[in-house]
Amino acid sequence: MVRTAVARIIRRAWLPLGSGALLGIAVDLTVSTAGCVYHDTCIKVTSAGHDWCRNLALAKQWPAGGSFEDATSILRPDGGSPRGCLCYNDAEQEIFGAMLPECRYEGFLDDLEQAARQECEVLAMPGYDHNCWITSGEQASIVEDQYPLGAGSCIGNCEYGAPPAGGSCPDPNPYECATGGYDADACESEGDAETDADDSADTTDGDTTGGVMLDFDGLVSCDGPTCEIDEVFARSLYADPSPLLGQRTRLVYDTKTKRHVVQGVEPDSLAHALGLRNGDRLESVGGITIHDLDSALQAHAQLGHETTLHVRVKRGTQWLDLSYLFVP
């Protein structure tokens, strides 16, 4: 199977969301690798990824302001406990098998716990308190051990090919075709990087969201459902969304509705500034329904040079139409 040169496939089914991701949202959602829209020689998908999950036991909800004694269980539609899943490529699968390097393995487990707790929050009834984020005491919910769920919704491995006749391929994306396995020195290296980041944060006036430096003051202005976004800022994040990878806002693919659900929106986050809220279900971008990777690639190819994006989401039972204008 061959993929388009413009596609920048991200390895996870959970992705950061910001103005750059909204500009490239149609492709930055990693869903099913089945089917092809464009024929190119830049990227060939050779295997699907691997889904890993963790369940959240003893998840409870009760009327706001009420007593925990009146709590009822939070369950998935099929009656199971809240479940958070992430998709990992072949190189990451090696880390799960060897549990090395330790920092990466523990990071994966933390990510899965975060996914399970966020899913719990989404499943809780509106107007109810819940224990999705309570980790100790008599009211705590308990995250269970990780387990594989089978073939995942991301790319496990792929190959780079030659540029098409008369064309070119984009520079390799660090999240594409990952086959490098684990690095024994990765933990120490990451520790040094975190130290450097902390030092630099002490001397920078920008805002931080989810541990990532992202200063968008003066770059985003919203009036109701319409937002103006600095075009240079938006397109820089579209070209390189890596500054968003540490933010907590995620799009979670719901296999039942075949749509993506917004989770992890915090009050000071870029997603919140753009009018998105936890539980919003993404329906379409630029009039193109986003239900799988092919539709995402199609939207990416058609909308990459637009200066206005119309995004439709469903919030509860209400449809919302959001407009994002990219201004010089």
Short mmCIF file of C-alpha atoms in Angstrom, two decimals, residues 1-293:
data_model
loop_
_atom_site.label_atom_id
_atom_site.label_comp_id
_atom_site.label_asym_id
_atom_site.label_seq_id
_atom_site.Cartn_x
_atom_site.Cartn_y
_atom_site.Cartn_z
CA MET A 1 0.00 0.00 0.00
CA VAL A 2 1.36 3.42 -0.97
CA ARG A 3 0.80 6.73 0.78
CA THR A 4 0.88 10.31 -0.39
CA ALA A 5 3.96 12.51 -0.08
CA VAL A 6 2.02 15.20 1.76
CA ALA A 7 0.98 12.86 4.55
CA ARG A 8 2.75 13.31 7.87
CA ILE A 9 1.61 10.25 9.77
CA ILE A 10 1.84 10.46 13.54
CA ARG A 11 2.35 7.18 15.34
CA ARG A 12 -0.28 7.53 18.05
CA ALA A 13 -4.02 7.41 17.94
CA TRP A 14 -3.94 10.16 20.60
CA LEU A 15 -2.70 13.44 19.24
CA PRO A 16 -2.06 16.96 20.49
CA LEU A 17 -4.52 19.51 19.24
CA GLY A 18 -3.84 23.14 18.47
CA SER A 19 -4.15 25.61 15.64
CA GLY A 20 -1.45 23.79 13.71
CA ALA A 21 -3.27 20.53 14.20
CA LEU A 22 -6.52 22.19 13.18
CA LEU A 23 -4.90 23.35 9.97
CA GLY A 24 -3.58 19.84 9.40
CA ILE A 25 -6.14 18.04 11.52
CA ALA A 26 -7.34 15.94 8.66
CA VAL A 27 -4.01 14.16 8.38
CA ASP A 28 -2.69 14.36 11.92
CA LEU A 29 -5.42 11.98 13.08
CA THR A 30 -4.01 8.49 12.94
CA VAL A 31 -6.79 6.03 12.30
CA SER A 32 -7.18 2.92 10.16
CA THR A 33 -4.45 2.27 7.60
CA ALA A 34 -6.88 0.37 5.36
CA GLY A 35 -7.49 1.76 1.88
CA CYS A 36 -5.61 4.25 -0.27
CA VAL A 37 -6.54 7.61 -1.75
CA TYR A 38 -3.36 8.81 -3.43
CA HIS A 39 -0.72 6.78 -5.23
CA ASP A 40 2.83 7.89 -4.57
CA THR A 41 6.20 6.33 -3.93
CA CYS A 42 7.28 8.29 -0.87
CA ILE A 43 5.81 6.10 1.88
CA LYS A 44 4.66 2.50 1.76
CA VAL A 45 2.88 1.12 4.81
CA THR A 46 4.11 -2.41 5.54
CA SER A 47 2.37 -3.28 8.81
CA ALA A 48 -0.25 -2.04 11.24
CA GLY A 49 0.66 -0.86 14.72
CA HIS A 50 -0.09 -2.48 18.05
CA ASP A 51 -2.85 -1.39 20.43
CA TRP A 52 -2.13 -1.57 24.18
CA CYS A 53 -4.73 -0.75 26.82
CA ARG A 54 -5.32 -0.33 30.55
CA ASN A 55 -8.67 -0.56 32.32
CA LEU A 56 -9.78 1.64 35.20
CA ALA A 57 -11.39 -0.42 37.97
CA LEU A 58 -13.77 0.94 40.63
CA ALA A 59 -14.67 3.97 38.52
CA LYS A 60 -17.65 5.65 40.19
CA GLN A 61 -19.97 8.63 39.65
CA TRP A 62 -22.54 10.33 41.87
CA PRO A 63 -24.76 13.44 41.63
CA ALA A 64 -22.78 16.65 42.02
CA GLY A 65 -22.65 17.67 45.67
CA GLY A 66 -24.01 14.31 46.72
CA SER A 67 -22.49 11.46 48.68
CA PHE A 68 -20.02 8.86 47.46
CA GLU A 69 -22.28 6.31 49.13
CA ASP A 70 -24.79 6.94 46.33
CA ALA A 71 -22.19 6.29 43.64
CA THR A 72 -22.83 4.04 40.65
CA SER A 73 -20.28 2.47 38.34
CA ILE A 74 -18.94 4.21 35.25
CA LEU A 75 -19.04 1.72 32.39
CA ARG A 76 -18.46 1.57 28.67
CA PRO A 77 -21.51 1.00 26.44
CA ASP A 78 -20.63 -2.70 26.33
CA GLY A 79 -20.66 -2.88 30.14
CA GLY A 80 -16.90 -2.98 30.63
CA SER A 81 -14.74 -0.72 32.80
CA PRO A 82 -13.37 2.50 31.27
CA ARG A 83 -10.51 1.57 28.98
CA GLY A 84 -7.70 3.70 27.62
CA CYS A 85 -5.78 2.46 24.58
CA LEU A 86 -2.83 3.77 22.60
CA CYS A 87 -1.27 2.51 19.41
CA TYR A 88 2.48 1.85 19.18
CA ASN A 89 4.71 1.24 16.19
CA ASP A 90 7.05 -1.73 15.80
CA ALA A 91 9.99 0.00 17.49
CA GLU A 92 7.86 0.92 20.49
CA GLN A 93 6.50 -2.61 20.61
CA GLU A 94 10.08 -3.78 21.25
CA ILE A 95 10.24 -1.48 24.27
CA PHE A 96 7.05 -3.02 25.65
CA GLY A 97 8.51 -6.49 25.22
CA ALA A 98 11.90 -5.76 26.80
CA MET A 99 10.66 -3.12 29.29
CA LEU A 100 13.74 -1.11 28.30
CA PRO A 101 14.79 1.62 28.49
CA GLU A 102 13.02 1.92 31.81
CA CYS A 103 12.08 5.58 31.37
CA ARG A 104 10.38 4.89 28.05
CA TYR A 105 8.54 1.85 29.38
CA GLU A 106 7.31 3.72 32.45
CA GLY A 107 6.32 6.61 30.21
CA PHE A 108 4.19 4.27 28.10
CA LEU A 109 2.45 2.97 31.22
CA ASP A 110 1.81 6.52 32.42
CA ASP A 111 0.36 7.43 29.02
CA LEU A 112 -1.99 4.44 29.14
CA GLU A 113 -3.12 5.38 32.65
CA GLN A 114 -3.80 8.92 31.46
CA ALA A 115 -5.80 7.53 28.55
CA ALA A 116 -7.90 5.32 30.85
CA ARG A 117 -8.64 8.16 33.27
CA GLN A 118 -9.56 10.52 30.44
CA GLU A 119 -11.89 7.91 28.96
CA CYS A 120 -13.48 7.53 32.41
CA GLU A 121 -14.11 11.27 32.55
CA VAL A 122 -15.75 11.22 29.12
CA LEU A 123 -18.03 8.35 30.17
CA ALA A 124 -19.16 10.08 33.38
CA MET A 125 -22.67 11.53 33.21
CA PRO A 126 -22.98 15.33 32.83
CA GLY A 127 -23.61 17.01 36.17
CA TYR A 128 -22.05 14.15 38.13
CA ASP A 129 -18.94 14.08 40.27
CA HIS A 130 -16.59 11.17 39.68
CA ASN A 131 -13.42 9.55 40.95
CA CYS A 132 -11.69 9.19 37.59
CA TRP A 133 -8.70 11.22 38.80
CA ILE A 134 -8.70 10.11 42.45
CA THR A 135 -5.66 7.86 42.92
CA SER A 136 -5.62 7.23 46.68
CA GLY A 137 -7.98 6.79 49.60
CA GLU A 138 -11.31 5.02 49.93
CA GLN A 139 -12.76 6.76 46.87
CA ALA A 140 -9.87 5.94 44.55
CA SER A 141 -10.21 4.40 41.11
CA ILE A 142 -7.51 1.85 40.28
CA VAL A 143 -5.70 1.49 36.98
CA GLU A 144 -5.06 -2.13 36.05
CA ASP A 145 -2.14 -3.77 34.25
CA GLN A 146 -1.59 -3.15 30.56
CA TYR A 147 -2.63 -5.69 27.95
CA PRO A 148 -2.41 -5.95 24.14
CA LEU A 149 -5.59 -5.53 22.12
CA GLY A 150 -4.24 -6.66 18.75
CA ALA A 151 -3.61 -4.83 15.50
CA GLY A 152 -3.73 -1.13 16.13
CA SER A 153 -5.06 2.01 14.49
CA CYS A 154 -1.62 3.43 13.65
CA ILE A 155 1.28 2.47 11.40
CA GLY A 156 3.56 -0.23 12.77
CA ASN A 157 6.21 0.06 10.10
CA CYS A 158 6.64 1.62 6.70
CA GLU A 159 9.27 2.15 4.06
CA TYR A 160 10.59 5.24 2.35
CA GLY A 161 10.60 5.11 -1.44
CA ALA A 162 11.98 7.16 -4.29
CA PRO A 163 10.47 10.51 -5.25
CA PRO A 164 7.80 10.34 -7.93
CA ALA A 165 8.68 11.38 -11.47
CA GLY A 166 8.98 15.13 -11.58
CA GLY A 167 8.25 15.46 -7.87
CA SER A 168 9.86 15.20 -4.47
CA CYS A 169 9.25 13.69 -1.05
CA PRO A 170 9.10 15.61 2.24
CA ASP A 171 11.91 15.24 4.73
CA PRO A 172 11.50 12.08 6.83
CA ASN A 173 9.20 12.65 9.77
CA PRO A 174 10.57 11.35 13.11
CA TYR A 175 7.24 9.61 13.73
CA GLU A 176 7.14 7.82 10.39
CA CYS A 177 8.68 4.44 9.68
CA ALA A 178 10.19 4.11 13.16
CA THR A 179 12.30 0.94 13.29
CA GLY A 180 15.14 1.96 15.56
CA GLY A 181 14.35 -0.09 18.68
CA TYR A 182 15.37 1.11 22.11
CA ASP A 183 18.46 3.01 23.20
CA ALA A 184 20.10 1.97 26.47
CA ASP A 185 21.22 5.56 27.07
CA ALA A 186 17.83 7.10 26.27
CA CYS A 187 16.82 7.71 29.89
CA GLU A 188 20.00 9.54 30.75
CA SER A 189 19.79 11.59 27.57
CA GLU A 190 16.17 12.52 28.23
CA GLY A 191 17.04 13.51 31.76
CA ASP A 192 19.66 15.91 30.45
CA ALA A 193 17.16 17.32 27.98
CA GLU A 194 14.58 17.88 30.71
CA THR A 195 17.15 19.68 32.82
CA ASP A 196 18.02 21.95 29.92
CA ALA A 197 14.33 22.64 29.31
CA ASP A 198 13.78 23.53 32.96
CA ASP A 199 16.74 25.90 32.89
CA SER A 200 15.49 27.62 29.77
CA ALA A 201 11.97 27.91 31.19
CA ASP A 202 13.29 30.01 34.07
CA THR A 203 14.43 32.70 31.66
CA THR A 204 11.47 32.71 29.25
CA ASP A 205 8.27 34.71 29.60
CA GLY A 206 6.14 32.46 27.36
CA ASP A 207 3.24 30.41 28.59
CA THR A 208 3.56 26.71 29.26
CA THR A 209 0.80 24.20 28.72
CA GLY A 210 1.25 20.55 29.58
CA GLY A 211 4.99 21.05 30.03
CA VAL A 212 5.49 22.45 26.51
CA MET A 213 6.55 26.03 25.86
CA LEU A 214 3.87 27.49 23.64
CA ASP A 215 3.28 31.23 23.72
CA PHE A 216 0.12 32.09 21.78
CA ASP A 217 -0.73 35.41 23.45
CA GLY A 218 -1.74 37.83 20.72
CA LEU A 219 -1.75 35.06 18.10
CA VAL A 220 -5.27 33.75 18.72
CA SER A 221 -8.38 35.91 19.05
CA CYS A 222 -11.90 34.47 19.24
CA ASP A 223 -15.34 36.03 19.09
CA GLY A 224 -17.88 33.32 19.75
CA PRO A 225 -17.40 30.44 17.31
CA THR A 226 -15.05 32.43 15.05
CA CYS A 227 -11.32 32.63 15.75
CA GLU A 228 -8.57 34.57 14.02
CA ILE A 229 -5.18 32.85 14.16
CA ASP A 230 -1.86 34.31 13.13
CA GLU A 231 -1.11 32.59 9.83
CA VAL A 232 2.64 32.22 10.40
CA PHE A 233 2.00 30.67 13.82
CA ALA A 234 -0.65 28.29 12.47
CA ARG A 235 1.35 27.14 9.47
CA SER A 236 4.52 26.66 11.51
CA LEU A 237 2.65 24.25 13.78
CA TYR A 238 1.12 22.59 10.74
CA ALA A 239 4.56 22.01 9.22
CA ASP A 240 6.03 20.81 12.53
CA PRO A 241 3.47 19.87 15.22
CA SER A 242 6.18 18.58 17.59
CA PRO A 243 5.84 21.57 19.99
CA LEU A 244 2.31 20.30 20.67
CA LEU A 245 3.29 16.70 21.41
CA GLY A 246 3.53 17.26 25.17
CA GLN A 247 0.14 18.92 25.55
CA ARG A 248 -2.62 16.97 27.22
CA THR A 249 -5.38 17.66 24.72
CA ARG A 250 -5.98 14.55 22.64
CA LEU A 251 -8.28 13.24 19.95
CA VAL A 252 -9.48 9.75 20.83
CA TYR A 253 -10.89 7.57 18.04
CA ASP A 254 -14.26 6.05 18.94
CA THR A 255 -14.62 2.86 16.94
CA LYS A 256 -18.38 2.75 17.53
CA THR A 257 -19.16 6.15 16.00
CA LYS A 258 -16.06 6.21 13.75
CA ARG A 259 -15.33 9.72 14.95
CA HIS A 260 -12.71 11.38 17.14
CA VAL A 261 -13.52 12.75 20.59
CA VAL A 262 -11.65 15.67 22.16
CA GLN A 263 -10.23 14.91 25.60
CA GLY A 264 -7.86 16.51 28.09
CA VAL A 265 -8.71 20.16 27.36
CA GLU A 266 -7.37 22.40 30.13
CA PRO A 267 -8.50 25.99 30.78
CA ASP A 268 -5.16 27.53 29.76
CA SER A 269 -4.59 25.33 26.71
CA LEU A 270 -4.61 26.33 23.08
CA ALA A 271 -7.49 23.96 22.36
CA HIS A 272 -9.59 25.72 25.02
CA ALA A 273 -8.72 29.10 23.52
CA LEU A 274 -9.95 27.78 20.16
CA GLY A 275 -13.35 26.94 21.64
CA LEU A 276 -12.96 23.18 22.04
CA ARG A 277 -14.13 21.34 25.14
CA ASN A 278 -13.81 17.85 26.59
CA GLY A 279 -16.19 15.43 24.92
CA ASP A 280 -16.54 17.38 21.66
CA ARG A 281 -16.87 14.91 18.78
CA LEU A 282 -15.16 15.93 15.57
CA GLU A 283 -17.44 15.54 12.57
CA SER A 284 -15.83 17.38 9.68
CA VAL A 285 -13.14 19.82 8.58
CA GLY A 286 -13.78 22.01 5.56
CA GLY A 287 -16.94 20.05 4.81
CA ILE A 288 -15.03 16.74 4.66
CA THR A 289 -16.22 14.13 7.16
CA ILE A 290 -13.24 12.73 9.09
CA HIS A 291 -13.91 9.05 9.69
CA ASP A 292 -10.66 7.30 8.71
CA LEU A 293 -7.14 7.91 7.42
#
